PDB file of C-alpha atoms in Angstrom:
ATOM      1  CA  ALA A   1      17.858   8.145 -49.448  1.00  0.00           C
ATOM      2  CA  GLU A   2      16.250   6.236 -52.337  1.00  0.00           C
ATOM      3  CA  GLN A   3      12.799   7.982 -51.634  1.00  0.00           C
ATOM      4  CA  ASP A   4      13.985  11.448 -51.120  1.00  0.00           C
ATOM      5  CA  GLY A   5      16.239  11.070 -54.334  1.00  0.00           C
ATOM      6  CA  SER A   6      18.714  13.732 -53.400  1.00  0.00           C
ATOM      7  CA  ALA A   7      22.705  13.813 -53.589  1.00  0.00           C
ATOM      8  CA  MET A   8      22.699  14.240 -50.062  1.00  0.00           C
ATOM      9  CA  ALA A   9      20.510  12.001 -48.882  1.00  0.00           C
ATOM     10  CA  LYS A  10      22.346   9.216 -50.676  1.00  0.00           C
ATOM     11  CA  ARG A  11      25.844  10.764 -49.132  1.00  0.00           C
ATOM     12  CA  ARG A  12      24.233  10.605 -45.590  1.00  0.00           C
ATOM     13  CA  PHE A  13      23.175   7.028 -46.332  1.00  0.00           C
ATOM     14  CA  PHE A  14      26.642   5.925 -47.030  1.00  0.00           C
ATOM     15  CA  GLN A  15      28.249   8.460 -44.618  1.00  0.00           C
ATOM     16  CA  TYR A  16      26.400   6.040 -41.614  1.00  0.00           C
ATOM     17  CA  PHE A  17      26.303   2.594 -43.777  1.00  0.00           C
ATOM     18  CA  ASP A  18      28.977   0.595 -41.407  1.00  0.00           C
ATOM     19  CA  GLN A  19      26.771   2.178 -38.540  1.00  0.00           C
ATOM     20  CA  LEU A  20      23.548   0.629 -39.732  1.00  0.00           C
ATOM     21  CA  ARG A  21      24.997  -2.651 -40.960  1.00  0.00           C
ATOM     22  CA  GLN A  22      26.517  -2.839 -36.980  1.00  0.00           C
ATOM     23  CA  LEU A  23      22.604  -3.174 -35.895  1.00  0.00           C
ATOM     24  CA  ARG A  24      20.682  -5.626 -34.228  1.00  0.00           C
ATOM     25  CA  MET A  25      17.361  -6.359 -34.007  1.00  0.00           C
ATOM     26  CA  TRP A  26      16.612  -6.031 -30.058  1.00  0.00           C
ATOM     27  CA  LYS A  27      13.230  -6.307 -29.132  1.00  0.00           C
ATOM     28  CA  MET A  28       9.547  -5.817 -31.068  1.00  0.00           C
ATOM     29  CA  GLN A  29       6.017  -6.351 -30.797  1.00  0.00           C
ATOM     30  CA  LEU A  30       3.059  -6.819 -32.576  1.00  0.00           C
ATOM     31  CA  LEU A  31       1.043  -4.022 -33.264  1.00  0.00           C
ATOM     32  CA  ASP A  32      -1.798  -6.222 -35.027  1.00  0.00           C
ATOM     33  CA  GLU A  33      -2.182  -9.239 -37.683  1.00  0.00           C
ATOM     34  CA  ASN A  34       0.183  -8.033 -39.716  1.00  0.00           C
ATOM     35  CA  HIS A  35       2.646  -5.425 -38.831  1.00  0.00           C
ATOM     36  CA  LEU A  36       5.714  -5.608 -36.441  1.00  0.00           C
ATOM     37  CA  PHE A  37       6.853  -2.798 -34.252  1.00  0.00           C
ATOM     38  CA  ILE A  38      10.962  -3.751 -33.831  1.00  0.00           C
ATOM     39  CA  LYS A  39      13.816  -2.244 -31.902  1.00  0.00           C
ATOM     40  CA  TYR A  40      17.193  -1.860 -33.314  1.00  0.00           C
ATOM     41  CA  THR A  41      20.418  -1.260 -31.308  1.00  0.00           C
ATOM     42  CA  SER A  42      24.069  -1.764 -31.251  1.00  0.00           C
ATOM     43  CA  GLU A  43      25.730  -5.096 -30.473  1.00  0.00           C
ATOM     44  CA  ASP A  44      26.913  -4.251 -27.098  1.00  0.00           C
ATOM     45  CA  VAL A  45      23.207  -3.233 -25.730  1.00  0.00           C
ATOM     46  CA  VAL A  46      22.135  -6.233 -27.184  1.00  0.00           C
ATOM     47  CA  THR A  47      24.918  -8.366 -25.280  1.00  0.00           C
ATOM     48  CA  LEU A  48      24.675  -6.111 -22.313  1.00  0.00           C
ATOM     49  CA  ARG A  49      28.593  -4.876 -22.663  1.00  0.00           C
ATOM     50  CA  VAL A  50      27.419  -1.260 -22.718  1.00  0.00           C
ATOM     51  CA  THR A  51      23.646  -0.311 -20.156  1.00  0.00           C
ATOM     52  CA  ASP A  52      24.112   3.042 -21.044  1.00  0.00           C
ATOM     53  CA  PRO A  53      20.492   4.289 -22.061  1.00  0.00           C
ATOM     54  CA  SER A  54      21.850   7.233 -24.340  1.00  0.00           C
ATOM     55  CA  GLN A  55      22.923   4.989 -26.302  1.00  0.00           C
ATOM     56  CA  ALA A  56      21.093   5.616 -30.392  1.00  0.00           C
ATOM     57  CA  SER A  57      18.297   3.321 -31.591  1.00  0.00           C
ATOM     58  CA  PHE A  58      16.150   2.781 -34.339  1.00  0.00           C
ATOM     59  CA  PHE A  59      12.196   1.739 -34.432  1.00  0.00           C
ATOM     60  CA  VAL A  60      11.005  -0.049 -37.623  1.00  0.00           C
ATOM     61  CA  VAL A  61       7.496  -0.571 -38.302  1.00  0.00           C
ATOM     62  CA  TYR A  62       7.309  -3.704 -40.415  1.00  0.00           C
ATOM     63  CA  ASN A  63       4.526  -5.335 -42.314  1.00  0.00           C
ATOM     64  CA  MET A  64       5.134  -9.004 -42.142  1.00  0.00           C
ATOM     65  CA  VAL A  65       2.032  -9.547 -45.173  1.00  0.00           C
ATOM     66  CA  THR A  66       3.977  -7.667 -47.905  1.00  0.00           C
ATOM     67  CA  THR A  67       7.740  -7.261 -46.495  1.00  0.00           C
ATOM     68  CA  GLU A  68       7.785  -4.187 -46.505  1.00  0.00           C
ATOM     69  CA  VAL A  69       9.261  -1.517 -44.191  1.00  0.00           C
ATOM     70  CA  ILE A  70       6.729   0.987 -43.488  1.00  0.00           C
ATOM     71  CA  ALA A  71       8.351   3.916 -41.431  1.00  0.00           C
ATOM     72  CA  VAL A  72      11.733   3.882 -39.779  1.00  0.00           C
ATOM     73  CA  PHE A  73      12.324   6.169 -36.060  1.00  0.00           C
ATOM     74  CA  GLU A  74      15.146   7.566 -34.216  1.00  0.00           C
ATOM     75  CA  ASN A  75      14.886   7.186 -30.421  1.00  0.00           C
ATOM     76  CA  THR A  76      15.120  10.520 -30.231  1.00  0.00           C
ATOM     77  CA  SER A  77      12.431  11.161 -32.553  1.00  0.00           C
ATOM     78  CA  ASP A  78       9.318  13.487 -32.122  1.00  0.00           C
ATOM     79  CA  GLU A  79       6.727  12.429 -34.365  1.00  0.00           C
ATOM     80  CA  LEU A  80       7.074   8.799 -32.817  1.00  0.00           C
ATOM     81  CA  LEU A  81       6.465  10.255 -29.228  1.00  0.00           C
ATOM     82  CA  GLU A  82       3.413  12.017 -30.276  1.00  0.00           C
ATOM     83  CA  LEU A  83       2.142   8.913 -32.089  1.00  0.00           C
ATOM     84  CA  PHE A  84       2.756   7.086 -29.076  1.00  0.00           C
ATOM     85  CA  GLU A  85       0.965   9.671 -26.828  1.00  0.00           C
ATOM     86  CA  ASN A  86      -2.006  10.058 -28.740  1.00  0.00           C
ATOM     87  CA  PHE A  87      -2.612   6.045 -29.348  1.00  0.00           C
ATOM     88  CA  CYS A  88      -1.224   4.727 -26.228  1.00  0.00           C
ATOM     89  CA  ASP A  89      -3.828   1.900 -25.875  1.00  0.00           C
ATOM     90  CA  LEU A  90      -2.755   0.638 -29.531  1.00  0.00           C
ATOM     91  CA  PHE A  91       0.373   0.363 -28.500  1.00  0.00           C
ATOM     92  CA  ARG A  92      -0.205  -1.876 -25.031  1.00  0.00           C
ATOM     93  CA  ASN A  93      -3.381  -3.108 -24.828  1.00  0.00           C
ATOM     94  CA  ALA A  94      -4.168  -6.687 -26.373  1.00  0.00           C
ATOM     95  CA  THR A  95      -7.223  -6.531 -25.732  1.00  0.00           C
ATOM     96  CA  LEU A  96      -8.625  -3.544 -27.069  1.00  0.00           C
ATOM     97  CA  HIS A  97     -11.403  -5.098 -28.866  1.00  0.00           C
ATOM     98  CA  SER A  98     -12.751  -6.664 -26.409  1.00  0.00           C
ATOM     99  CA  GLU A  99     -16.549  -5.911 -24.854  1.00  0.00           C
ATOM    100  CA  VAL A 100     -15.433  -4.199 -21.466  1.00  0.00           C
ATOM    101  CA  GLN A 101     -12.294  -2.916 -20.570  1.00  0.00           C
ATOM    102  CA  PHE A 102     -11.157   0.005 -18.787  1.00  0.00           C
ATOM    103  CA  PRO A 103      -8.008   1.170 -20.048  1.00  0.00           C
ATOM    104  CA  CYS A 104      -5.810   3.851 -18.646  1.00  0.00           C
ATOM    105  CA  SER A 105      -3.509   5.481 -20.834  1.00  0.00           C
ATOM    106  CA  ALA A 106      -2.224   8.831 -21.487  1.00  0.00           C
ATOM    107  CA  SER A 107      -4.511   8.548 -24.474  1.00  0.00           C
ATOM    108  CA  SER A 108      -7.731   7.942 -23.088  1.00  0.00           C
ATOM    109  CA  ASN A 109      -7.303   9.038 -19.630  1.00  0.00           C
ATOM    110  CA  ASN A 110      -7.171  12.711 -18.576  1.00  0.00           C
ATOM    111  CA  PHE A 111      -5.562  11.609 -15.786  1.00  0.00           C
ATOM    112  CA  ALA A 112      -3.200   9.440 -16.356  1.00  0.00           C
ATOM    113  CA  ARG A 113      -2.241  11.883 -19.074  1.00  0.00           C
ATOM    114  CA  GLN A 114      -1.479  14.342 -16.333  1.00  0.00           C
ATOM    115  CA  ILE A 115       1.031  12.118 -14.517  1.00  0.00           C
ATOM    116  CA  GLN A 116       2.636  11.209 -17.820  1.00  0.00           C
ATOM    117  CA  ARG A 117       3.246  15.550 -18.252  1.00  0.00           C
ATOM    118  CA  ARG A 118       4.438  15.602 -14.604  1.00  0.00           C
ATOM    119  CA  PHE A 119       6.891  13.445 -15.670  1.00  0.00           C
ATOM    120  CA  LYS A 120       7.758  14.426 -18.654  1.00  0.00           C
ATOM    121  CA  ASP A 121       8.540  17.897 -17.562  1.00  0.00           C
ATOM    122  CA  THR A 122      10.375  16.365 -14.477  1.00  0.00           C
ATOM    123  CA  ILE A 123      12.565  15.012 -17.348  1.00  0.00           C
ATOM    124  CA  VAL A 124      12.922  18.150 -19.221  1.00  0.00           C
ATOM    125  CA  ASN A 125      13.703  20.466 -15.929  1.00  0.00           C
ATOM    126  CA  ALA A 126      16.362  18.312 -14.681  1.00  0.00           C
ATOM    127  CA  LYS A 127      19.993  18.511 -14.629  1.00  0.00           C
ATOM    128  CA  TYR A 128      21.485  16.790 -17.703  1.00  0.00           C
ATOM    129  CA  GLY A 129      17.937  16.830 -18.980  1.00  0.00           C
ATOM    130  CA  GLY A 130      16.176  18.397 -21.620  1.00  0.00           C
ATOM    131  CA  HIS A 131      13.664  17.926 -24.416  1.00  0.00           C
ATOM    132  CA  THR A 132      15.527  15.396 -26.466  1.00  0.00           C
ATOM    133  CA  GLU A 133      16.423  13.133 -23.119  1.00  0.00           C
ATOM    134  CA  ALA A 134      13.007  13.119 -22.394  1.00  0.00           C
ATOM    135  CA  VAL A 135      11.990  12.046 -25.833  1.00  0.00           C
ATOM    136  CA  ARG A 136      14.497   9.273 -25.128  1.00  0.00           C
ATOM    137  CA  ARG A 137      13.535   8.234 -21.788  1.00  0.00           C
ATOM    138  CA  LEU A 138       9.507   7.643 -23.275  1.00  0.00           C
ATOM    139  CA  LEU A 139      10.327   6.512 -26.115  1.00  0.00           C
ATOM    140  CA  GLY A 140      12.587   4.086 -24.070  1.00  0.00           C
ATOM    141  CA  GLN A 141       9.298   1.852 -22.948  1.00  0.00           C
ATOM    142  CA  LEU A 142       8.645   0.548 -26.551  1.00  0.00           C
ATOM    143  CA  PRO A 143       8.793  -2.106 -27.908  1.00  0.00           C
ATOM    144  CA  ILE A 144       6.072  -2.876 -24.466  1.00  0.00           C
ATOM    145  CA  SER A 145       5.853  -6.277 -23.394  1.00  0.00           C
ATOM    146  CA  ALA A 146       2.538  -8.325 -23.588  1.00  0.00           C
ATOM    147  CA  GLN A 147       0.409  -8.045 -20.599  1.00  0.00           C
ATOM    148  CA  SER A 148       2.962  -5.455 -18.453  1.00  0.00           C
ATOM    149  CA  TYR A 149      -0.388  -2.990 -18.350  1.00  0.00           C
ATOM    150  CA  SER A 150      -3.388  -3.909 -16.188  1.00  0.00           C
ATOM    151  CA  GLY A 151      -6.716  -3.294 -17.695  1.00  0.00           C
ATOM    152  CA  SER A 152      -8.512  -3.628 -13.916  1.00  0.00           C
ATOM    153  CA  PRO A 153     -11.112  -1.290 -13.462  1.00  0.00           C
ATOM    154  CA  TYR A 154     -10.132  -0.588 -10.243  1.00  0.00           C
ATOM    155  CA  LEU A 155      -7.001   0.570 -11.289  1.00  0.00           C
ATOM    156  CA  ASP A 156      -8.712   3.164 -13.458  1.00  0.00           C
ATOM    157  CA  LEU A 157      -8.104   6.998 -12.874  1.00  0.00           C
ATOM    158  CA  SER A 158     -11.150   8.104 -14.018  1.00  0.00           C
ATOM    159  CA  LEU A 159     -13.335   5.990 -11.015  1.00  0.00           C
ATOM    160  CA  PHE A 160     -10.337   6.149  -8.281  1.00  0.00           C
ATOM    161  CA  SER A 161      -7.750   8.337  -6.746  1.00  0.00           C
ATOM    162  CA  TYR A 162      -4.316   6.585  -5.469  1.00  0.00           C
ATOM    163  CA  ASP A 163      -0.942   6.934  -4.740  1.00  0.00           C
ATOM    164  CA  ASP A 164       1.084   6.417  -7.948  1.00  0.00           C
ATOM    165  CA  LYS A 165       4.438   5.642  -5.989  1.00  0.00           C
ATOM    166  CA  TRP A 166       2.640   2.394  -4.495  1.00  0.00           C
ATOM    167  CA  VAL A 167       0.937   0.866  -6.981  1.00  0.00           C
ATOM    168  CA  SER A 168      -0.005   1.508 -10.730  1.00  0.00           C
ATOM    169  CA  VAL A 169      -1.418   0.049 -13.782  1.00  0.00           C
ATOM    170  CA  MET A 170       1.773  -0.522 -15.351  1.00  0.00           C
ATOM    171  CA  GLU A 171       2.976  -4.221 -13.672  1.00  0.00           C
ATOM    172  CA  ARG A 172       6.102  -3.670 -11.979  1.00  0.00           C
ATOM    173  CA  PRO A 173       7.884  -4.191  -8.786  1.00  0.00           C
ATOM    174  CA  LYS A 174       7.712  -1.060  -6.219  1.00  0.00           C
ATOM    175  CA  THR A 175       8.525   0.408  -3.128  1.00  0.00           C
ATOM    176  CA  CYS A 176       6.732  -1.129  -0.113  1.00  0.00           C
ATOM    177  CA  GLY A 177       4.562   1.433   2.007  1.00  0.00           C
ATOM    178  CA  ASP A 178       4.068   0.836   5.955  1.00  0.00           C
ATOM    179  CA  HIS A 179       0.443   1.540   5.591  1.00  0.00           C
ATOM    180  CA  PRO A 180      -2.724   0.479   3.938  1.00  0.00           C
ATOM    181  CA  ILE A 181      -2.773   1.574  -0.282  1.00  0.00           C
ATOM    182  CA  ARG A 182      -5.744   3.803  -0.509  1.00  0.00           C
ATOM    183  CA  PHE A 183      -8.492   4.222  -3.486  1.00  0.00           C
ATOM    184  CA  TYR A 184     -11.314   7.220  -3.132  1.00  0.00           C
ATOM    185  CA  ALA A 185     -13.429   7.336  -5.387  1.00  0.00           C
ATOM    186  CA  ARG A 186     -12.832   9.971  -8.176  1.00  0.00           C
ATOM    187  CA  ASP A 187     -16.702  11.557  -8.270  1.00  0.00           C
ATOM    188  CA  SER A 188     -17.163  11.730  -4.151  1.00  0.00           C
ATOM    189  CA  GLY A 189     -13.829  11.752  -2.821  1.00  0.00           C
ATOM    190  CA  LEU A 190     -14.772   8.989  -0.389  1.00  0.00           C
ATOM    191  CA  LEU A 191     -12.468   5.987   0.985  1.00  0.00           C
ATOM    192  CA  LYS A 192     -13.822   2.660  -1.434  1.00  0.00           C
ATOM    193  CA  PHE A 193     -11.090  -0.039  -0.052  1.00  0.00           C
ATOM    194  CA  GLU A 194      -7.662  -0.022   0.468  1.00  0.00           C
ATOM    195  CA  ILE A 195      -5.152  -3.024   0.135  1.00  0.00           C
ATOM    196  CA  GLN A 196      -2.849  -3.679   2.908  1.00  0.00           C
ATOM    197  CA  ALA A 197       1.206  -5.023   0.460  1.00  0.00           C
ATOM    198  CA  GLY A 198       3.089  -5.376   3.654  1.00  0.00           C
ATOM    199  CA  LEU A 199       3.470  -8.526   6.148  1.00  0.00           C
ATOM    200  CA  LEU A 200       0.618  -8.599   8.429  1.00  0.00           C
ATOM    201  CA  GLY A 201       1.593  -9.464  12.073  1.00  0.00           C
ATOM    202  CA  ARG A 202       5.540  -8.893  11.620  1.00  0.00           C
ATOM    203  CA  PRO A 203       8.106  -6.338  12.654  1.00  0.00           C
ATOM    204  CA  ILE A 204       9.063  -4.090   9.635  1.00  0.00           C
ATOM    205  CA  ASN A 205      12.990  -3.850   9.321  1.00  0.00           C
ATOM    206  CA  HIS A 206      12.783   0.136   8.133  1.00  0.00           C
ATOM    207  CA  THR A 207      16.692  -0.505   7.041  1.00  0.00           C
ATOM    208  CA  VAL A 208      16.028  -3.237   3.936  1.00  0.00           C
ATOM    209  CA  ARG A 209      14.183  -1.605   1.334  1.00  0.00           C
ATOM    210  CA  ARG A 210      11.418  -3.698   0.313  1.00  0.00           C
ATOM    211  CA  LEU A 211       9.489  -4.159  -3.209  1.00  0.00           C
ATOM    212  CA  VAL A 212       6.140  -4.998  -4.562  1.00  0.00           C
ATOM    213  CA  ALA A 213       4.657  -6.410  -7.507  1.00  0.00           C
ATOM    214  CA  PHE A 214       0.842  -6.277  -8.163  1.00  0.00           C
ATOM    215  CA  THR A 215      -1.260  -8.747 -10.713  1.00  0.00           C
ATOM    216  CA  PHE A 216      -4.763  -7.046 -11.002  1.00  0.00           C
ATOM    217  CA  HIS A 217      -7.496  -9.284 -12.365  1.00  0.00           C
ATOM    218  CA  PRO A 218      -8.568  -7.945 -15.296  1.00  0.00           C
ATOM    219  CA  PHE A 219     -12.413  -7.369 -13.801  1.00  0.00           C
ATOM    220  CA  GLU A 220     -13.128  -9.409 -10.452  1.00  0.00           C
ATOM    221  CA  PRO A 221     -12.202  -7.584  -6.917  1.00  0.00           C
ATOM    222  CA  PHE A 222      -9.145  -9.913  -6.912  1.00  0.00           C
ATOM    223  CA  ALA A 223      -4.891  -9.278  -7.409  1.00  0.00           C
ATOM    224  CA  ILE A 224      -1.779 -11.168  -6.028  1.00  0.00           C
ATOM    225  CA  SER A 225       0.518  -9.479  -4.754  1.00  0.00           C
ATOM    226  CA  VAL A 226       4.298 -10.531  -4.461  1.00  0.00           C
ATOM    227  CA  GLN A 227       7.113  -9.054  -2.268  1.00  0.00           C
ATOM    228  CA  ARG A 228      10.380  -9.194  -2.065  1.00  0.00           C
ATOM    229  CA  THR A 229      12.455  -8.347   1.175  1.00  0.00           C
ATOM    230  CA  ASN A 230      15.992  -9.412   0.450  1.00  0.00           C
ATOM    231  CA  ALA A 231      16.287 -12.730  -0.563  1.00  0.00           C
ATOM    232  CA  GLU A 232      12.204 -13.475   0.581  1.00  0.00           C
ATOM    233  CA  TYR A 233       9.318 -13.476  -1.289  1.00  0.00           C
ATOM    234  CA  VAL A 234       5.931 -13.097   0.148  1.00  0.00           C
ATOM    235  CA  VAL A 235       2.827 -14.090  -2.333  1.00  0.00           C
ATOM    236  CA  ASN A 236      -0.148 -12.258  -0.737  1.00  0.00           C
ATOM    237  CA  PHE A 237      -3.773 -12.686  -2.538  1.00  0.00           C
ATOM    238  CA  HIS A 238      -6.052 -10.172  -1.726  1.00  0.00           C
ATOM    239  CA  MET A 239      -9.808 -10.403  -2.128  1.00  0.00           C
ATOM    240  CA  ARG A 240     -12.880  -8.163  -1.462  1.00  0.00           C
ATOM    241  CA  HIS A 241     -14.040  -8.112   2.214  1.00  0.00           C
ATOM    242  CA  CYS A 242     -17.679  -7.958   2.411  1.00  0.00           C
ATOM    243  CA  CYS A 243     -18.838  -6.560   5.981  1.00  0.00           C
ATOM    244  CA  THR A 244     -21.369  -8.394   7.620  1.00  0.00           C
TER     245      THR A 244
END
């Protein structure tokens, strides 16, 4: 309102002042050495009394050195979504300036961009969906937790083709399939390797939902999977198998 200078902007500020005053800091992340990216929402959401994802929230870019608020965005902001889509690596890759990296995001990889577009179109065309809901769902990923995305070359969609239903660059639990996850070379289409996420040598109970989460080494052919079936957890170490 102060930057706009108009009477209408000031009236709108005082109209929503009580709602703004009730906002609480919920999550944050470092964008760089000087800037924080902070998410504000209502106290009911912060205290988990309300879990409705459609609740209004705001994103603030704050300079810790100058103590200035650089920008404020709503969780339905097309401008923020455009920044997130075009500069995704700046939000989620802590090792962006390292010598060896294999970023696989919508801003640096055509195949990852296609996956995000399909996800966005699905929300837009869904019942009770639409453009605003798609923006809200995509911005719901922010702020991004540190180290929640893998930089492993074996998950680089420019190098390998695989079904992102079973494994992805985002390290979060997914449904565990009955068959090995196959990775094909993007250039030749040939099968290069596969990962067995199930319980080897044990019968599979199809009535129980099984989840598995992968953690890949940043560059070595090594991964750890944690599989959960009800209250049982199984940890597997996946290493390169050299045929002799």
